[in-house]
CSV table of C-alpha atoms and ligand atoms in Angstrom, one decimal:
chain,number,residue,atom,x,y,z
A,1,MET,CA,0.0,0.0,0.0
A,2,THR,CA,1.1,3.6,-0.7
A,3,ALA,CA,1.8,5.9,2.2
A,4,PRO,CA,-1.4,7.5,3.5
A,5,LEU,CA,-2.2,10.8,1.9
A,6,LYS,CA,-4.7,13.6,2.5
A,7,ILE,CA,-7.2,13.3,-0.4
A,8,ALA,CA,-10.4,15.1,-1.3
A,9,PHE,CA,-12.9,13.5,-3.7
A,10,LEU,CA,-15.4,15.9,-5.4
A,11,GLY,CA,-18.4,14.3,-7.1
A,12,LEU,CA,-19.9,11.2,-5.5
A,13,GLY,CA,-22.2,9.8,-8.2
A,14,VAL,CA,-22.4,6.3,-9.5
A,15,MET,CA,-18.7,6.3,-10.2
A,16,GLY,CA,-17.2,8.8,-7.8
A,17,GLY,CA,-18.9,7.5,-4.7
A,18,PRO,CA,-17.4,4.0,-4.8
A,19,MET,CA,-14.0,5.3,-5.9
A,20,ALA,CA,-13.9,7.6,-2.9
A,21,GLY,CA,-14.8,4.6,-0.7
A,22,HIS,CA,-11.8,2.6,-2.0
A,23,LEU,CA,-9.5,5.5,-1.1
A,24,ALA,CA,-10.7,5.4,2.4
A,25,ARG,CA,-10.4,1.7,2.6
A,26,ALA,CA,-6.8,2.0,1.3
A,27,GLY,CA,-6.0,4.0,4.4
A,28,HIS,CA,-6.0,7.6,3.1
A,29,ALA,CA,-7.4,10.5,5.0
A,30,VAL,CA,-10.4,11.3,2.8
A,31,THR,CA,-12.5,14.4,2.6
A,32,LEU,CA,-15.8,14.2,0.6
A,33,TRP,CA,-17.7,16.9,-1.2
A,34,ASN,CA,-20.8,16.5,-3.4
A,35,ARG,CA,-23.1,19.3,-4.8
A,36,THR,CA,-26.1,17.5,-3.2
A,37,SER,CA,-24.7,17.3,0.3
A,38,ALA,CA,-27.0,14.4,1.4
A,39,LYS,CA,-25.1,12.1,-0.9
A,40,ALA,CA,-21.8,13.0,0.8
A,41,ALA,CA,-23.3,12.5,4.2
A,42,ALA,CA,-24.8,9.1,3.2
A,43,ARG,CA,-21.4,8.0,1.8
A,44,ALA,CA,-19.6,9.1,4.9
A,45,GLU,CA,-22.2,7.2,7.1
A,46,ALA,CA,-21.8,4.0,5.0
A,47,LEU,CA,-18.0,4.2,5.4
A,48,ALA,CA,-18.3,4.9,9.1
A,49,GLN,CA,-20.3,1.7,9.4
A,50,GLU,CA,-17.4,-0.1,7.8
A,51,GLY,CA,-15.0,1.5,10.3
A,52,PHE,CA,-13.5,4.2,8.1
A,53,ALA,CA,-14.0,7.8,9.3
A,54,VAL,CA,-14.1,10.4,6.5
A,55,ARG,CA,-14.6,14.2,6.6
A,56,VAL,CA,-17.4,16.0,4.7
A,57,ALA,CA,-16.7,19.5,3.4
A,58,ALA,CA,-19.3,22.2,2.7
A,59,THR,CA,-17.7,23.5,-0.6
A,60,ALA,CA,-15.4,22.2,-3.2
A,61,ALA,CA,-12.8,24.8,-2.3
A,62,GLU,CA,-13.0,23.9,1.4
A,63,ALA,CA,-12.5,20.3,0.5
A,64,ALA,CA,-9.5,21.0,-1.7
A,65,GLU,CA,-7.6,23.2,0.9
A,66,GLY,CA,-4.5,21.6,2.3
A,67,GLN,CA,-4.8,18.3,0.5
A,68,ASP,CA,-2.0,16.2,-1.0
A,69,ALA,CA,-4.4,15.3,-3.9
A,70,VAL,CA,-7.8,16.4,-5.1
A,71,LEU,CA,-9.8,14.1,-7.4
A,72,THR,CA,-13.0,14.9,-9.3
A,73,CYS,CA,-15.7,12.9,-11.1
A,74,VAL,CA,-18.6,15.1,-12.1
A,75,GLY,CA,-20.7,15.3,-15.3
A,76,ASN,CA,-19.6,17.3,-18.3
A,77,ASP,CA,-17.2,20.2,-19.3
A,78,ASP,CA,-19.4,22.9,-17.7
A,79,ASP,CA,-19.8,21.0,-14.4
A,80,LEU,CA,-16.1,20.4,-14.2
A,81,ALA,CA,-15.3,24.1,-14.9
A,82,GLN,CA,-17.8,25.1,-12.2
A,83,VAL,CA,-16.2,22.9,-9.6
A,84,VAL,CA,-12.5,23.3,-10.5
A,85,LEU,CA,-11.9,26.7,-12.2
A,86,GLY,CA,-12.4,30.3,-11.1
A,87,PRO,CA,-11.7,32.0,-7.8
A,88,ALA,CA,-14.1,29.7,-5.9
A,89,GLY,CA,-12.9,26.6,-7.6
A,90,ALA,CA,-10.9,23.7,-6.2
A,91,LEU,CA,-7.7,24.5,-8.1
A,92,ALA,CA,-7.3,27.9,-6.5
A,93,ALA,CA,-7.7,26.5,-3.0
A,94,MET,CA,-5.0,23.8,-3.5
A,95,THR,CA,-1.5,24.0,-2.1
A,96,PRO,CA,1.3,24.4,-4.6
A,97,GLY,CA,2.9,21.0,-5.4
A,98,ALA,CA,-0.3,19.1,-4.8
A,99,LEU,CA,-1.9,16.7,-7.3
A,100,PHE,CA,-5.1,17.2,-9.2
A,101,VAL,CA,-6.7,14.2,-11.0
A,102,ASP,CA,-10.0,14.4,-13.0
A,103,HIS,CA,-11.9,11.2,-13.7
A,104,THR,CA,-14.9,12.9,-15.5
A,105,THR,CA,-15.3,12.2,-19.2
A,106,VAL,CA,-14.9,15.6,-20.8
A,107,SER,CA,-13.3,17.2,-23.9
A,108,ALA,CA,-9.6,17.1,-24.3
A,109,GLU,CA,-9.9,20.9,-24.7
A,110,ILE,CA,-11.0,21.5,-21.1
A,111,ALA,CA,-8.4,19.0,-19.9
A,112,ARG,CA,-5.7,21.0,-21.5
A,113,ARG,CA,-7.2,24.2,-20.1
A,114,ILE,CA,-7.2,22.8,-16.6
A,115,ALA,CA,-3.6,21.5,-17.1
A,116,GLY,CA,-2.5,25.0,-18.1
A,117,GLU,CA,-4.2,26.6,-15.0
A,118,ALA,CA,-2.7,23.9,-12.8
A,119,ALA,CA,0.8,24.6,-14.1
A,120,ARG,CA,0.3,28.3,-13.5
A,121,LEU,CA,-0.6,27.5,-9.9
A,122,GLY,CA,2.3,25.1,-9.4
A,123,LEU,CA,0.1,22.0,-9.3
A,124,LEU,CA,0.5,18.6,-10.9
A,125,ALA,CA,-2.5,17.6,-13.1
A,126,VAL,CA,-3.7,14.4,-14.8
A,127,ASP,CA,-6.8,13.9,-17.0
A,128,ALA,CA,-7.8,10.3,-16.2
A,129,PRO,CA,-11.2,9.2,-17.6
A,130,VAL,CA,-12.2,5.7,-16.7
A,131,SER,CA,-13.8,2.6,-18.3
A,132,GLY,CA,-15.4,-0.3,-16.6
A,133,GLY,CA,-18.7,1.2,-15.5
A,134,GLN,CA,-20.5,1.1,-12.2
A,135,ALA,CA,-19.4,-2.5,-11.6
A,136,GLY,CA,-15.7,-1.6,-12.2
A,137,ALA,CA,-16.0,1.4,-9.8
A,138,GLU,CA,-17.6,-0.8,-7.1
A,139,SER,CA,-15.1,-3.7,-7.5
A,140,GLY,CA,-12.1,-1.3,-7.8
A,141,LYS,CA,-11.2,-2.7,-11.2
A,142,LEU,CA,-11.4,0.3,-13.5
A,143,SER,CA,-9.3,0.9,-16.6
A,144,ILE,CA,-7.8,4.4,-16.5
A,145,MET,CA,-6.4,6.2,-19.5
A,146,CYS,CA,-4.1,9.1,-18.5
A,147,GLY,CA,-2.9,12.3,-20.0
A,148,GLY,CA,-0.3,14.6,-18.3
A,149,GLU,CA,3.3,15.2,-17.5
A,150,ALA,CA,5.4,12.2,-16.3
A,151,ASP,CA,5.9,13.6,-12.7
A,152,ALA,CA,2.1,14.1,-12.3
A,153,ILE,CA,1.4,10.5,-13.5
A,154,VAL,CA,4.1,9.1,-11.1
A,155,ALA,CA,2.3,10.9,-8.2
A,156,ALA,CA,-1.2,9.8,-9.4
A,157,VAL,CA,-0.6,6.1,-10.0
A,158,PRO,CA,-0.3,5.0,-6.4
A,159,VAL,CA,-3.5,6.9,-5.5
A,160,MET,CA,-5.5,5.5,-8.5
A,161,GLN,CA,-4.3,1.9,-7.7
A,162,ALA,CA,-7.0,1.9,-5.0
A,163,TYR,CA,-9.6,1.4,-7.6
A,164,ALA,CA,-7.9,0.5,-10.9
A,165,ALA,CA,-7.0,-2.8,-12.6
A,166,ARG,CA,-5.2,-1.0,-15.4
A,167,ILE,CA,-3.6,2.4,-15.6
A,168,VAL,CA,-2.0,3.6,-18.9
A,169,HIS,CA,-0.1,6.9,-19.5
A,170,VAL,CA,-1.1,7.6,-23.1
A,171,GLY,CA,0.5,11.1,-23.6
A,172,GLY,CA,0.4,14.7,-22.6
A,173,ALA,CA,-2.5,16.8,-21.2
A,174,GLY,CA,-5.8,15.8,-22.9
A,175,ALA,CA,-4.4,12.4,-24.2
A,176,GLY,CA,-6.5,10.5,-21.6
A,177,GLN,CA,-9.7,12.2,-22.8
A,178,THR,CA,-8.9,11.6,-26.4
A,179,THR,CA,-8.3,8.0,-25.6
A,180,LYS,CA,-11.7,7.8,-23.9
A,181,ALA,CA,-13.3,9.2,-27.1
A,182,VAL,CA,-11.6,6.3,-28.9
A,183,ASN,CA,-13.1,3.9,-26.4
A,184,GLN,CA,-16.6,5.3,-26.9
A,185,ILE,CA,-16.3,5.1,-30.7
A,186,CYS,CA,-15.5,1.4,-30.3
A,187,ILE,CA,-18.4,0.7,-28.0
A,188,ALA,CA,-21.1,2.5,-30.1
A,189,GLY,CA,-20.8,0.3,-33.2
A,190,VAL,CA,-20.5,-2.9,-31.1
A,191,LEU,CA,-23.8,-2.2,-29.3
A,192,GLN,CA,-25.7,-1.6,-32.5
A,193,SER,CA,-24.3,-4.8,-34.0
A,194,LEU,CA,-25.3,-6.7,-30.8
A,195,SER,CA,-28.8,-5.2,-30.9
A,196,GLU,CA,-29.3,-6.3,-34.5
A,197,ALA,CA,-27.9,-9.8,-33.9
A,198,ILE,CA,-30.2,-10.3,-30.9
A,199,ARG,CA,-33.3,-9.2,-32.8
A,200,PHE,CA,-32.3,-11.3,-35.8
A,201,GLY,CA,-31.8,-14.4,-33.6
A,202,GLN,CA,-35.0,-13.9,-31.7
A,203,ALA,CA,-37.0,-13.5,-35.0
A,204,ALA,CA,-35.5,-16.7,-36.3
A,205,GLY,CA,-36.7,-18.5,-33.2
A,206,LEU,CA,-33.3,-19.4,-31.8
A,207,ASP,CA,-32.6,-20.2,-28.2
A,208,MET,CA,-30.6,-17.1,-27.4
A,209,GLU,CA,-28.8,-18.6,-24.4
A,210,ARG,CA,-27.5,-21.4,-26.7
A,211,VAL,CA,-26.6,-18.8,-29.4
A,212,LEU,CA,-24.6,-16.8,-26.8
A,213,GLU,CA,-22.8,-20.0,-25.7
A,214,ALA,CA,-21.9,-20.7,-29.3
A,215,VAL,CA,-20.7,-17.3,-30.4
A,216,SER,CA,-19.2,-15.9,-27.2
A,217,GLY,CA,-16.2,-18.2,-27.5
A,218,GLY,CA,-15.3,-17.1,-31.0
A,219,ALA,CA,-14.3,-14.0,-33.0
A,220,ALA,CA,-17.6,-12.2,-32.3
A,221,GLN,CA,-16.9,-12.1,-28.5
A,222,SER,CA,-16.8,-8.7,-26.8
A,223,TRP,CA,-17.2,-7.2,-23.3
A,224,GLN,CA,-20.6,-5.9,-24.3
A,225,MET,CA,-21.6,-9.4,-25.5
A,226,VAL,CA,-20.5,-11.2,-22.4
A,227,ASN,CA,-21.9,-8.6,-20.0
A,228,ARG,CA,-25.1,-7.3,-21.8
A,229,TRP,CA,-26.4,-10.0,-24.1
A,230,GLN,CA,-28.7,-11.7,-21.7
A,231,THR,CA,-30.1,-8.5,-20.2
A,232,MET,CA,-30.6,-6.9,-23.7
A,233,ALA,CA,-32.5,-9.9,-24.8
A,234,ALA,CA,-34.6,-9.7,-21.7
A,235,GLY,CA,-35.3,-5.9,-22.1
A,236,GLU,CA,-33.4,-4.9,-18.9
A,237,PHE,CA,-31.4,-1.7,-19.0
A,238,ASP,CA,-30.5,-0.7,-15.5
A,239,PHE,CA,-26.7,-1.1,-15.6
A,240,GLY,CA,-25.0,2.2,-14.8
A,241,PHE,CA,-23.7,4.0,-17.9
A,242,ALA,CA,-26.5,6.3,-19.0
A,243,VAL,CA,-27.6,7.0,-22.5
A,244,ASP,CA,-27.4,10.7,-21.6
A,245,TRP,CA,-23.7,10.3,-20.8
A,246,MET,CA,-23.1,8.4,-24.0
A,247,ARG,CA,-24.6,11.2,-26.0
A,248,LYS,CA,-22.2,13.6,-24.3
A,249,ASP,CA,-19.3,11.3,-25.0
A,250,LEU,CA,-20.2,10.8,-28.7
A,251,GLY,CA,-20.7,14.5,-29.0
A,252,ILE,CA,-17.2,15.0,-27.8
A,253,ALA,CA,-15.8,12.4,-30.2
A,254,LEU,CA,-17.8,13.8,-33.2
A,255,ALA,CA,-16.6,17.4,-32.5
A,256,GLU,CA,-13.0,16.2,-32.1
A,257,ALA,CA,-13.3,14.2,-35.3
A,258,LYS,CA,-14.6,17.2,-37.2
A,259,ALA,CA,-11.7,19.3,-35.9
A,260,LEU,CA,-9.3,16.6,-37.0
A,261,GLY,CA,-10.9,16.2,-40.4
A,262,VAL,CA,-11.8,12.5,-39.7
A,263,ASP,CA,-15.1,11.0,-40.9
A,264,LEU,CA,-17.0,8.9,-38.3
A,265,PRO,CA,-20.1,7.8,-40.2
A,266,VAL,CA,-21.2,4.9,-37.9
A,267,THR,CA,-20.5,6.9,-34.8
A,268,GLY,CA,-22.7,9.8,-36.1
A,269,LEU,CA,-25.5,7.3,-37.0
A,270,ILE,CA,-25.4,5.7,-33.6
A,271,ASP,CA,-25.5,9.1,-31.9
A,272,SER,CA,-28.7,9.9,-33.8
A,273,TYR,CA,-30.1,6.5,-32.7
A,274,TYR,CA,-29.3,7.4,-29.1
A,275,ALA,CA,-31.2,10.6,-29.6
A,276,GLU,CA,-34.2,8.4,-30.5
A,277,VAL,CA,-33.7,6.4,-27.3
A,278,GLN,CA,-33.7,9.6,-25.3
A,279,ALA,CA,-36.9,10.7,-27.0
A,280,MET,CA,-38.4,7.3,-25.9
A,281,GLY,CA,-37.6,8.3,-22.3
A,282,GLY,CA,-34.4,6.2,-22.1
A,283,GLY,CA,-31.9,8.9,-21.2
A,284,ARG,CA,-31.1,7.4,-17.8
A,285,GLN,CA,-31.2,3.8,-19.0
A,286,ASP,CA,-27.9,2.2,-19.7
A,287,THR,CA,-26.3,2.3,-23.2
A,288,SER,CA,-27.5,-1.2,-24.1
A,289,ALA,CA,-31.0,0.3,-24.4
A,290,LEU,CA,-30.0,1.0,-28.0
A,291,ILE,CA,-31.9,-2.2,-28.8
A,292,ARG,CA,-35.2,-0.6,-27.7
A,293,ARG,CA,-35.5,1.3,-31.1
A,294,LEU,CA,-35.4,-2.0,-33.0
A,295,PRO,CA,-38.8,-3.7,-33.0
A,296,GLU,CA,-38.9,-7.4,-32.6
A,297,GLY,CA,-39.4,-9.1,-35.9
A,298,ALA,CA,-42.5,-11.1,-36.7
A,299,GLY,CA,-40.6,-14.3,-37.4
A,300,LYS,CA,-41.6,-16.8,-40.0
B,1,NAP,P1,-23.8,10.6,-11.9
B,1,NAP,O1,-24.1,9.4,-11.1
B,1,NAP,O2,-24.9,11.3,-12.6
B,1,NAP,O3,-23.0,11.6,-10.9
B,1,NAP,C1,-22.6,12.8,-11.4
B,1,NAP,C2,-21.9,13.5,-10.2
B,1,NAP,O4,-21.5,14.8,-10.7
B,1,NAP,C3,-22.8,13.8,-9.0
B,1,NAP,O5,-22.1,13.7,-7.9
B,1,NAP,C4,-23.3,15.2,-9.3
B,1,NAP,O6,-23.7,15.9,-8.1
B,1,NAP,C5,-22.0,15.8,-9.8
B,1,NAP,N1,-22.3,17.0,-10.6
B,1,NAP,C6,-22.9,17.1,-11.8
B,1,NAP,N2,-22.9,18.4,-12.2
B,1,NAP,C7,-22.3,19.1,-11.2
B,1,NAP,C8,-22.1,20.5,-11.1
B,1,NAP,N3,-22.4,21.4,-12.0
B,1,NAP,N4,-21.4,20.9,-9.9
B,1,NAP,C9,-21.1,20.0,-9.0
B,1,NAP,N5,-21.3,18.7,-9.1
B,1,NAP,C10,-21.9,18.2,-10.2
B,1,NAP,O7,-22.7,10.2,-13.0
B,1,NAP,P2,-21.6,9.0,-13.1
B,1,NAP,O8,-22.3,7.9,-13.7
B,1,NAP,O9,-21.0,8.9,-11.8
B,1,NAP,O10,-20.6,9.6,-14.2
B,1,NAP,C11,-19.7,10.6,-13.8
B,1,NAP,C12,-18.7,10.8,-15.0
B,1,NAP,O11,-18.0,9.6,-15.2
B,1,NAP,C13,-19.4,11.3,-16.3
B,1,NAP,O12,-18.5,12.2,-17.0
B,1,NAP,C14,-19.5,10.0,-17.0
B,1,NAP,O13,-19.6,10.2,-18.4
B,1,NAP,C15,-18.3,9.2,-16.6
B,1,NAP,N6,-18.3,7.8,-16.7
B,1,NAP,C16,-19.4,7.1,-16.2
B,1,NAP,C17,-19.4,5.7,-16.2
B,1,NAP,C18,-20.6,4.9,-15.7
B,1,NAP,O14,-20.7,3.7,-16.0
B,1,NAP,N7,-21.6,5.5,-15.0
B,1,NAP,C19,-18.4,5.0,-16.8
B,1,NAP,C20,-17.3,5.7,-17.3
B,1,NAP,C21,-17.3,7.1,-17.2
B,1,NAP,P3,-25.2,15.8,-7.6
B,1,NAP,O15,-25.3,14.5,-6.8
B,1,NAP,O16,-25.4,17.0,-6.8
B,1,NAP,O17,-26.1,15.7,-8.8
């Protein structure tokens, strides 16, 4: 275990809450802050029941003051800017030499802006979006893709090991976020293919459990297939990563692709399909709800 540090975690949602819990269990002196304060109080109470005392702060700046490291996991670019930047933001309250790590999925542009502001304040900064979903956050087995200077990554790795199965330093500031966009581009097409395959198999009258057994050991296998096939076939979509978040992420990928002059035709199409799922009321359902817009076939 790494030497105990003073760490503040800002943003205790589906992902941030369990990640903060792992930091407390790893022996760090943890301070919690969440916009809706009841969530921070509930998390602190649950950790106290486990025997880990954590402090709850009233504001992001108060939480950040005097810490060795400040970590965030909020919603989108605007949310992150509100919590971190400006005179009342977390960065301005931090002690020079301290570490800032952001786990939110945001644009590479704001990650670079934050890195610039951190450098101006004498802070270390890492953009560190995660993959692995709610289950990965709860089990402490997230994959983390990092952007930043080498000294910041060296400081961040022992902290993040409390909830990571894999940590990769991809490149300079923003490279973690650009890698997360790559990740989301990969997932979008796979989920649409799985949706089509399930509807096709169902219409043909196949036993979908047997089909899964047959195809999941071969070249068609994917994380989405192994973890979502059965629930998609059953019409269950309550597994963490929300369609609303996916639209945010695909928007980031599509904007970045446009700036790079890269065509992402399938990603653009799937983004429009997710807009349909939102219009069907599925914004807070998980991304496998993509199958909802495909009607079941009549069969023969
Ligand atoms: P969530 O459960 O909706 O939690 C969002 C958190 O951000 C809450 O603590 C919320 O506070 C806080 N927040 C939002 N806007 C804020 C603002 N303007 N000021 C202060 N706090 C604000 O979301 P999540 O699923 O944990 O996702 C968090 C981030 O991780 C997103 O960027 C998402 O794309 C990414 N991510 C999620 C998953 C997943 O499976 N869920 C996987 C990988 C990456 P309140 O409690 O006050 O609303």
